[in-house]
Amino acid sequence: MSATDQSRLKDIGIPLISAAIALVGVASGYVLNAWTEKSQTALKTFEVTFPEKQKSYAKFMRLMHDSFYSAAWRQKEQHYQFVDELQASYYGMEPFLSTANRTVTWNAIQEFIAFCDHVRGSDPATDMDIEVASKEFTEHRDKIRALLFPELFEK
């Protein structure tokens, strides 16, 4: 390599390499900053929404039990109150559900309410055996749980 080539490499090559290194540093800083900001946003969203989801879900599941047992023990006024609260509790979770899941879950809740109304039937001749009713309640509960839990807590 001649002295002229070395001088050219020194005059052009070193500044180009330095500029390339600086550009890589700036780009990696930008990517790292964007990733950090996205992570912080996701963490903040989780911190804000998780307690509300958890509270609404726990209340809803408790109200399912209350609705069923008030129907089974023919506590008409309490049953209506629990059903109203059950639906209101669902509305607290609804914003966290996908559009498709909302419809399916709402229909499952209405099926559960109809089941409770059947259990509470006023004609003793149509009474369901409490053991059969308890098994059917468990099926309704598990179906609704399978719809809600993944949507609320596994995303």
Coordinates of C-alpha atoms in Angstrom, one line a residue:
M1 CA 0.0 0.0 0.0
S2 CA 1.4 3.3 -1.0
A3 CA 1.7 6.4 1.2
T4 CA -1.1 8.0 -0.8
D5 CA -3.4 5.1 -0.2
Q6 CA -2.6 5.1 3.5
S7 CA -3.2 8.8 3.7
R8 CA -6.6 8.4 1.9
L9 CA -7.6 5.6 4.2
K10 CA -6.6 7.7 7.1
D11 CA -8.5 10.8 5.8
I12 CA -11.7 9.0 4.6
G13 CA -11.8 5.6 6.1
I14 CA -11.4 6.4 9.8
P15 CA -14.1 9.2 9.7
L16 CA -16.5 6.8 7.9
I17 CA -15.9 4.0 10.4
S18 CA -16.4 6.5 13.2
A19 CA -19.6 7.8 11.7
A20 CA -20.9 4.2 11.2
I21 CA -20.1 3.4 14.8
A22 CA -21.9 6.5 15.9
L23 CA -25.0 5.7 13.8
V24 CA -25.1 2.2 15.2
G25 CA -25.0 3.6 18.7
V26 CA -27.8 6.1 18.0
A27 CA -29.9 3.5 16.4
S28 CA -29.5 1.0 19.2
G29 CA -30.3 3.7 21.7
Y30 CA -33.5 4.5 19.8
V31 CA -34.5 0.8 19.7
L32 CA -33.7 0.3 23.3
N33 CA -35.7 3.4 24.3
A34 CA -38.7 2.3 22.2
W35 CA -38.6 -1.2 23.7
T36 CA -38.3 0.2 27.3
E37 CA -41.2 2.6 26.7
K38 CA -43.4 -0.2 25.3
S39 CA -42.6 -2.4 28.3
Q40 CA -43.3 0.4 30.8
T41 CA -46.7 1.0 29.1
A42 CA -47.6 -2.7 29.2
L43 CA -46.6 -2.9 32.9
K44 CA -48.6 0.2 33.8
T45 CA -51.7 -1.1 31.9
F46 CA -51.3 -4.4 33.8
E47 CA -51.0 -2.6 37.1
V48 CA -54.1 -0.6 36.5
T49 CA -56.4 -3.2 34.9
F50 CA -55.4 -6.4 36.8
P51 CA -56.9 -5.4 40.2
E52 CA -60.2 -4.4 38.5
K53 CA -60.4 -7.6 36.5
Q54 CA -59.6 -9.7 39.6
K55 CA -62.2 -7.9 41.7
S56 CA -64.9 -8.1 39.1
Y57 CA -64.2 -11.7 38.4
A58 CA -64.2 -12.7 42.1
K59 CA -67.5 -10.8 42.7
F60 CA -69.1 -12.3 39.6
M61 CA -68.2 -15.9 40.6
R62 CA -69.4 -15.3 44.1
L63 CA -72.7 -14.0 42.7
M64 CA -73.1 -17.1 40.6
H65 CA -73.1 -19.1 43.8
D66 CA -75.4 -16.7 45.6
S67 CA -77.8 -16.8 42.6
F68 CA -77.9 -20.5 42.5
Y69 CA -78.3 -21.1 46.2
S70 CA -80.9 -18.4 46.6
A71 CA -82.9 -20.1 43.8
A72 CA -82.4 -23.6 45.3
W73 CA -83.7 -22.3 48.7
R74 CA -86.5 -20.4 47.0
Q75 CA -85.5 -17.0 48.4
K76 CA -87.3 -15.1 45.6
E77 CA -86.4 -11.6 46.5
Q78 CA -82.7 -12.4 47.2
H79 CA -82.5 -14.4 44.0
Y80 CA -83.7 -11.5 41.9
Q81 CA -81.3 -9.2 43.7
F82 CA -78.4 -11.6 43.2
V83 CA -79.3 -12.0 39.5
D84 CA -79.3 -8.2 39.1
E85 CA -75.9 -7.9 40.8
L86 CA -74.6 -10.8 38.7
Q87 CA -75.4 -9.0 35.5
A88 CA -74.1 -5.7 36.8
S89 CA -70.9 -7.5 37.8
Y90 CA -70.5 -8.8 34.3
Y91 CA -70.7 -5.3 33.0
G92 CA -67.6 -4.5 35.0
M93 CA -65.7 -7.2 33.1
E94 CA -67.2 -6.6 29.7
P95 CA -64.7 -3.9 28.6
F96 CA -61.9 -6.5 29.0
L97 CA -63.5 -9.1 26.8
S98 CA -63.2 -9.5 23.1
T99 CA -66.2 -8.8 21.0
A100 CA -66.8 -12.4 20.1
N101 CA -66.4 -13.5 23.7
R102 CA -68.9 -10.9 25.0
T103 CA -71.7 -12.5 23.0
V104 CA -70.9 -16.0 24.0
T105 CA -70.4 -15.1 27.6
W106 CA -73.6 -13.1 27.8
N107 CA -75.6 -16.0 26.3
A108 CA -74.0 -18.4 28.8
I109 CA -75.0 -16.1 31.7
Q110 CA -78.6 -15.9 30.4
E111 CA -78.7 -19.7 30.2
F112 CA -77.4 -19.9 33.8
I113 CA -80.1 -17.4 34.9
A114 CA -82.8 -19.5 33.1
F115 CA -81.4 -22.6 34.9
C116 CA -81.6 -20.8 38.3
D117 CA -85.2 -19.7 37.5
H118 CA -86.1 -23.3 36.7
V119 CA -84.5 -24.5 40.0
R120 CA -86.5 -21.9 41.8
G121 CA -89.7 -23.0 40.0
S122 CA -92.8 -22.5 42.2
D123 CA -94.4 -25.8 41.4
P124 CA -93.1 -28.5 43.7
A125 CA -93.9 -31.1 41.1
T126 CA -91.2 -29.6 38.8
D127 CA -88.6 -29.4 41.6
M128 CA -85.2 -30.6 40.5
D129 CA -83.3 -32.9 42.7
I130 CA -80.7 -30.8 44.6
E131 CA -77.9 -33.1 43.7
V132 CA -78.8 -33.0 40.0
A133 CA -79.1 -29.2 40.2
S134 CA -75.7 -28.9 41.9
K135 CA -74.1 -30.8 39.1
E136 CA -75.7 -28.7 36.5
F137 CA -74.7 -25.6 38.4
T138 CA -71.1 -26.8 38.4
E139 CA -71.3 -27.3 34.6
H140 CA -72.7 -23.7 34.1
R141 CA -70.0 -22.3 36.4
D142 CA -67.2 -24.1 34.7
K143 CA -68.5 -23.1 31.2
I144 CA -68.6 -19.4 32.2
R145 CA -65.2 -19.7 34.0
A146 CA -63.7 -21.2 30.8
L147 CA -65.0 -18.2 28.9
L148 CA -63.9 -15.5 31.3
F149 CA -60.6 -16.6 32.8
P150 CA -58.5 -16.8 29.7
E151 CA -59.9 -13.5 28.3
L152 CA -59.2 -11.7 31.6
F153 CA -56.0 -13.1 32.9
E154 CA -54.1 -15.1 30.2
K155 CA -53.5 -12.3 27.6

